[in-house]
Structures are given as C-alpha cells and as structure tokens.
C-alpha cells in the first residue's frame, strides 16, 4: 500500500542513503526538549494491531528524500511512521535517512510540531519560491501524497488532522481532540498527563477501546501494581524496597 511511482532511471544511478547527507551543519539550532520528548512518546505508544513490530518504521527529525528528479532535496519531519516496511534498511542496517525511491513505500502519517519559524510552511500558508525546493505542505500533499498529516501546536496545545481527499488535504473536524485511523487500528489524540515527569498535554496513540496505549514503562508499572494487589489479596505484604 502507498507505493511510490517507479524511479525515472535504474536504482544504481540514483544516490542511496549512504550517498545522501543525513545532517546539515548549516541548519541553525537543535531540537528543543519538547521536540525530543514528544516524538519519543509517539514512538513508545505506537502499537498497531494491523502491523507487527517488524513491519513498522518510525523516525523523528530524519532526512526524508522524496524526489528522484531532484535526489538531494529532502524534508525533516518531526515524526513519521512507515508501515509494511522493515525497521532496518534492507533488513540489515540502521537507517541514516529515509529514501523514498529506494524504500518504495512512502510514510503513512507525518506529524509536525509547530514552531514559530516553520508554522506557516507546515500549515500550507506560504507560497513556493520557484528558485527553491517545494514547501513541506507541497511535498506531503502533492508529491508524496501522505494519507494523513497531523499538526500539534505545543504552545496552544492544539491538534489538527488533515486527510488526503481527492489529491488535496482536507482538515478533519475532531471530536475531543481525537482522530481514529482505521487502517492501522489506532487513534491519535491529545492526552493530559505526566511524561518523563513533565505534566502537560501530549500527543499520543489510543486503542479501539479509547484507552491510551501504554508505554513500556507504564505497562511495567501497571503489571507491578497488579502483582502487589494480588499478593495483598492473598494476605501477603510485598517487599517494596
């Protein structure tokens, strides 16, 4: 599903991920703390019943090379997931970048975390400079045709979801800041809670019952709590040290 068009020329004449730049030293600044934690929570809570873990690749702040006509052009989404692909490049190496014409599978959903300097581009409110590569919105909507595009404003804690409809993005009216995605049997929504001891609204995944998908740490903690309850029900006071 969501396969890309075949490359213009044989694969060997196009650059691979080893040939393409994975970092740009001229790019100003590094991700702030929120841009490190929020993608991590999206990773940890992405547990799709539709795809096993060996058929899911998630990435944050990774170069996404999208156009074989212009093989050095790339975007760096804050977070994305590609399904029905291996988490490793050609089942062996950790990826340096995600090269769409080699993977033959475009991302299924992209999440951008709004920043003051990139807000207009990510919301599709900037016009393209013909002397420069296309904007993120153009790439996601018109070139890659990403099925779902989510935007989360970390300052206002506003969540917007766009779904590809007839070749263009249509904003979805959200109920309770949640959106269900049937293809992956997961929903994306705004959760108010503490993650890494930081209490605030976060974007995370929920299951078909409407429950937030637990992170590995949360699942381990819940399992421990249940064990303690079972021991106490048997009249045994557990050693909690």
Tab-separated table of C-alpha atoms in Angstrom:
chain	number	residue	atom	x	y	z
A	1	UNK	CA	0.000	0.000	0.000
A	2	UNK	CA	1.002	3.583	-0.630
A	3	UNK	CA	3.752	2.588	-3.059
A	4	UNK	CA	5.609	5.313	-4.878
A	5	UNK	CA	5.953	5.744	-8.602
A	6	UNK	CA	8.922	3.858	-10.103
A	7	UNK	CA	12.156	5.875	-10.335
A	8	UNK	CA	12.964	7.616	-13.565
A	9	UNK	CA	16.087	5.543	-14.090
A	10	UNK	CA	17.619	2.331	-12.699
A	11	UNK	CA	18.255	2.412	-8.972
A	12	UNK	CA	22.014	2.166	-9.307
A	13	UNK	CA	22.272	5.603	-10.962
A	14	UNK	CA	20.386	7.304	-8.130
A	15	UNK	CA	22.058	8.062	-4.789
A	16	UNK	CA	21.375	5.730	-1.876
A	17	UNK	CA	21.051	6.691	1.765
A	18	UNK	CA	24.809	6.210	2.100
A	19	UNK	CA	25.438	8.860	-0.558
A	20	UNK	CA	22.952	11.427	0.728
A	21	UNK	CA	23.520	13.827	3.599
A	22	UNK	CA	21.847	12.790	6.865
A	23	UNK	CA	22.665	16.028	8.696
A	24	UNK	CA	23.002	19.625	7.573
A	25	UNK	CA	25.616	21.533	9.591
A	26	UNK	CA	24.269	24.796	8.166
A	27	UNK	CA	20.837	24.199	9.658
A	28	UNK	CA	20.537	26.544	12.661
A	29	UNK	CA	19.717	25.209	16.122
A	30	UNK	CA	18.888	21.822	17.540
A	31	UNK	CA	15.508	20.415	18.597
A	32	UNK	CA	14.318	21.707	21.971
A	33	UNK	CA	13.357	19.404	24.833
A	34	UNK	CA	9.737	19.103	23.712
A	35	UNK	CA	10.869	18.131	20.210
A	36	UNK	CA	12.887	15.330	21.784
A	37	UNK	CA	10.228	14.031	24.193
A	38	UNK	CA	7.061	14.287	22.093
A	39	UNK	CA	8.359	12.098	19.228
A	40	UNK	CA	9.591	9.601	21.812
A	41	UNK	CA	6.084	9.313	23.260
A	42	UNK	CA	4.651	8.812	19.771
A	43	UNK	CA	7.193	6.021	19.230
A	44	UNK	CA	6.523	4.329	22.555
A	45	UNK	CA	2.734	4.403	22.231
A	46	UNK	CA	2.564	3.312	18.580
A	47	UNK	CA	1.427	-0.307	18.814
A	48	UNK	CA	-0.693	-1.136	15.793
A	49	UNK	CA	-2.732	-4.370	15.732
A	50	UNK	CA	-2.590	-4.157	11.920
A	51	UNK	CA	1.196	-4.379	11.647
A	52	UNK	CA	3.749	-6.356	13.676
A	53	UNK	CA	6.798	-4.544	15.032
A	54	UNK	CA	8.977	-5.913	12.240
A	55	UNK	CA	6.747	-4.138	9.693
A	56	UNK	CA	6.880	-0.667	11.249
A	57	UNK	CA	9.475	2.073	10.944
A	58	UNK	CA	9.190	5.281	12.941
A	59	UNK	CA	11.571	8.217	12.823
A	60	UNK	CA	11.937	11.752	14.113
A	61	UNK	CA	13.987	14.603	12.698
A	62	UNK	CA	15.322	12.332	9.951
A	63	UNK	CA	16.017	13.402	6.385
A	64	UNK	CA	13.197	12.273	4.104
A	65	UNK	CA	14.382	12.222	0.477
A	66	UNK	CA	11.321	12.338	-1.743
A	67	UNK	CA	12.057	13.200	-5.385
A	68	UNK	CA	14.214	11.131	-7.792
A	69	UNK	CA	14.125	14.100	-10.190
A	70	UNK	CA	15.942	16.105	-7.503
A	71	UNK	CA	17.676	13.451	-5.385
A	72	UNK	CA	19.344	15.893	-2.984
A	73	UNK	CA	16.084	17.560	-1.921
A	74	UNK	CA	14.743	16.478	1.447
A	75	UNK	CA	12.446	17.412	4.330
A	76	UNK	CA	12.905	16.647	8.027
A	77	UNK	CA	9.528	15.772	9.574
A	78	UNK	CA	9.322	15.984	13.343
A	79	UNK	CA	7.911	12.438	13.337
A	80	UNK	CA	6.644	9.931	10.818
A	81	UNK	CA	5.752	6.280	10.527
A	82	UNK	CA	6.014	3.998	7.504
A	83	UNK	CA	4.110	0.722	7.659
A	84	UNK	CA	4.671	-2.565	5.871
A	85	UNK	CA	8.427	-1.908	5.794
A	86	UNK	CA	11.262	-3.316	7.848
A	87	UNK	CA	12.553	-1.230	10.770
A	88	UNK	CA	16.019	-1.790	9.300
A	89	UNK	CA	17.329	-0.702	5.904
A	90	UNK	CA	17.235	-3.718	3.596
A	91	UNK	CA	16.815	-5.821	6.740
A	92	UNK	CA	20.308	-5.019	7.923
A	93	UNK	CA	21.489	-1.509	8.660
A	94	UNK	CA	20.043	1.223	10.818
A	95	UNK	CA	18.789	3.960	8.525
A	96	UNK	CA	20.736	7.173	8.070
A	97	UNK	CA	17.862	8.737	6.129
A	98	UNK	CA	14.602	7.587	4.559
A	99	UNK	CA	14.983	7.481	0.773
A	100	UNK	CA	11.521	7.038	-0.709
A	101	UNK	CA	12.552	5.857	-4.180
A	102	UNK	CA	14.567	3.029	-2.615
A	103	UNK	CA	12.082	2.095	0.084
A	104	UNK	CA	9.223	2.121	-2.469
A	105	UNK	CA	6.909	2.943	0.450
A	106	UNK	CA	6.043	6.463	1.455
A	107	UNK	CA	5.288	7.377	5.085
A	108	UNK	CA	1.741	6.648	6.195
A	109	UNK	CA	1.390	9.586	8.567
A	110	UNK	CA	3.570	12.598	9.296
A	111	UNK	CA	3.402	14.673	12.477
A	112	UNK	CA	4.774	18.202	12.636
A	113	UNK	CA	5.199	20.070	15.923
A	114	UNK	CA	4.618	23.719	15.173
A	115	UNK	CA	7.456	26.153	15.773
A	116	UNK	CA	7.265	29.928	15.235
A	117	UNK	CA	9.802	29.795	12.412
A	118	UNK	CA	8.112	26.968	10.480
A	119	UNK	CA	4.428	27.389	11.332
A	120	UNK	CA	3.282	28.975	8.054
A	121	UNK	CA	5.103	26.422	5.898
A	122	UNK	CA	3.738	23.475	7.871
A	123	UNK	CA	0.187	24.847	7.673
A	124	UNK	CA	0.426	25.395	3.929
A	125	UNK	CA	0.292	29.176	4.238
A	126	UNK	CA	3.474	30.013	2.331
A	127	UNK	CA	3.912	30.342	-1.409
A	128	UNK	CA	6.708	28.430	-3.042
A	129	UNK	CA	9.782	30.274	-4.200
A	130	UNK	CA	10.331	28.799	-7.673
A	131	UNK	CA	14.079	29.039	-7.126
A	132	UNK	CA	13.848	26.766	-4.080
A	133	UNK	CA	12.513	23.272	-3.332
A	134	UNK	CA	8.781	22.905	-2.602
A	135	UNK	CA	7.404	23.529	0.868
A	136	UNK	CA	6.661	20.757	3.343
A	137	UNK	CA	2.931	21.041	2.652
A	138	UNK	CA	3.505	20.656	-1.097
A	139	UNK	CA	5.784	17.670	-0.606
A	140	UNK	CA	3.428	15.883	1.779
A	141	UNK	CA	0.252	16.650	-0.192
A	142	UNK	CA	1.219	16.733	-3.851
A	143	UNK	CA	4.483	14.807	-4.263
A	144	UNK	CA	4.387	12.041	-1.667
A	145	UNK	CA	0.604	12.078	-1.157
A	146	UNK	CA	0.906	11.175	2.510
A	147	UNK	CA	-2.521	9.796	3.573
A	148	UNK	CA	-2.559	11.561	6.965
A	149	UNK	CA	-0.855	14.737	8.146
A	150	UNK	CA	-1.082	15.761	11.809
A	151	UNK	CA	-0.047	19.079	13.313
A	152	UNK	CA	0.349	19.762	17.031
A	153	UNK	CA	0.904	23.252	18.390
A	154	UNK	CA	2.925	22.840	21.578
A	155	UNK	CA	2.251	26.426	22.654
A	156	UNK	CA	-1.546	26.347	22.336
A	157	UNK	CA	-1.803	22.547	22.625
A	158	UNK	CA	-3.972	22.491	19.522
A	159	UNK	CA	-4.203	19.370	17.393
A	160	UNK	CA	-5.136	19.476	13.709
A	161	UNK	CA	-5.534	16.479	11.428
A	162	UNK	CA	-5.558	16.546	7.649
A	163	UNK	CA	-6.612	13.622	5.475
A	164	UNK	CA	-5.795	13.284	1.790
A	165	UNK	CA	-9.046	13.568	-0.129
A	166	UNK	CA	-9.076	13.726	-3.905
A	167	UNK	CA	-5.410	14.651	-4.042
A	168	UNK	CA	-5.720	17.513	-1.543
A	169	UNK	CA	-5.634	17.766	2.218
A	170	UNK	CA	-8.967	18.310	3.944
A	171	UNK	CA	-8.961	19.266	7.609
A	172	UNK	CA	-10.920	16.817	9.734
A	173	UNK	CA	-13.330	18.062	12.400
A	174	UNK	CA	-12.050	16.429	15.575
A	175	UNK	CA	-14.130	15.135	18.449
A	176	UNK	CA	-12.491	15.583	21.865
A	177	UNK	CA	-9.153	16.273	20.128
A	178	UNK	CA	-9.046	12.682	18.894
A	179	UNK	CA	-8.943	11.048	15.475
A	180	UNK	CA	-9.338	7.349	14.684
A	181	UNK	CA	-7.319	5.831	11.806
A	182	UNK	CA	-8.917	2.530	10.730
A	183	UNK	CA	-6.052	1.343	8.510
A	184	UNK	CA	-3.738	0.977	11.498
A	185	UNK	CA	-6.431	0.379	14.165
A	186	UNK	CA	-5.088	3.240	16.243
A	187	UNK	CA	-6.240	6.735	17.076
A	188	UNK	CA	-4.223	9.868	17.689
A	189	UNK	CA	-5.252	12.389	20.299
A	190	UNK	CA	-4.285	14.891	22.972
A	191	UNK	CA	-3.618	13.376	26.406
A	192	UNK	CA	-3.214	15.438	29.548
A	193	UNK	CA	-0.681	13.695	31.755
A	194	UNK	CA	2.861	13.333	33.040
A	195	UNK	CA	5.526	12.044	30.694
A	196	UNK	CA	9.103	11.977	31.943
A	197	UNK	CA	7.824	13.881	34.989
A	198	UNK	CA	6.510	16.723	32.829
A	199	UNK	CA	2.800	17.406	33.283
A	200	UNK	CA	1.141	18.923	30.206
A	201	UNK	CA	-0.917	17.956	27.147
A	202	UNK	CA	0.851	15.477	24.865
A	203	UNK	CA	0.012	13.852	21.551
A	204	UNK	CA	-0.228	10.076	21.833
A	205	UNK	CA	-1.947	6.991	20.436
A	206	UNK	CA	-5.070	5.281	21.751
A	207	UNK	CA	-6.638	1.876	21.041
A	208	UNK	CA	-10.028	0.725	19.747
A	209	UNK	CA	-11.460	0.856	23.290
A	210	UNK	CA	-10.492	4.505	23.593
A	211	UNK	CA	-7.713	3.759	26.074
A	212	UNK	CA	-4.319	5.389	25.730
A	213	UNK	CA	-1.702	2.896	24.579
A	214	UNK	CA	0.728	2.313	27.425
A	215	UNK	CA	4.420	2.985	27.044
A	216	UNK	CA	6.743	0.127	28.081
A	217	UNK	CA	7.444	1.925	31.373
A	218	UNK	CA	3.737	2.401	32.072
A	219	UNK	CA	2.980	-1.230	31.206
A	220	UNK	CA	5.700	-2.457	33.555
A	221	UNK	CA	4.441	-0.207	36.353
A	222	UNK	CA	0.849	-1.406	35.876
A	223	UNK	CA	1.950	-5.030	35.892
A	224	UNK	CA	3.823	-4.453	39.152
A	225	UNK	CA	0.790	-2.771	40.715
A	226	UNK	CA	-1.439	-5.693	39.765
A	227	UNK	CA	1.051	-8.155	41.264
A	228	UNK	CA	1.067	-6.179	44.516
A	229	UNK	CA	-2.741	-6.221	44.605
A	230	UNK	CA	-2.798	-9.983	44.023
A	231	UNK	CA	-0.288	-10.609	46.822
A	232	UNK	CA	-2.209	-8.435	49.254
A	233	UNK	CA	-5.430	-10.219	48.336
A	234	UNK	CA	-3.664	-13.428	49.435
A	235	UNK	CA	-2.651	-11.790	52.699
A	236	UNK	CA	0.968	-11.288	51.699
A	237	UNK	CA	2.535	-7.869	52.189
A	238	UNK	CA	5.066	-7.417	49.362
A	239	UNK	CA	8.536	-6.045	49.975
A	240	UNK	CA	8.510	-2.762	48.042
A	241	UNK	CA	12.135	-1.825	48.679
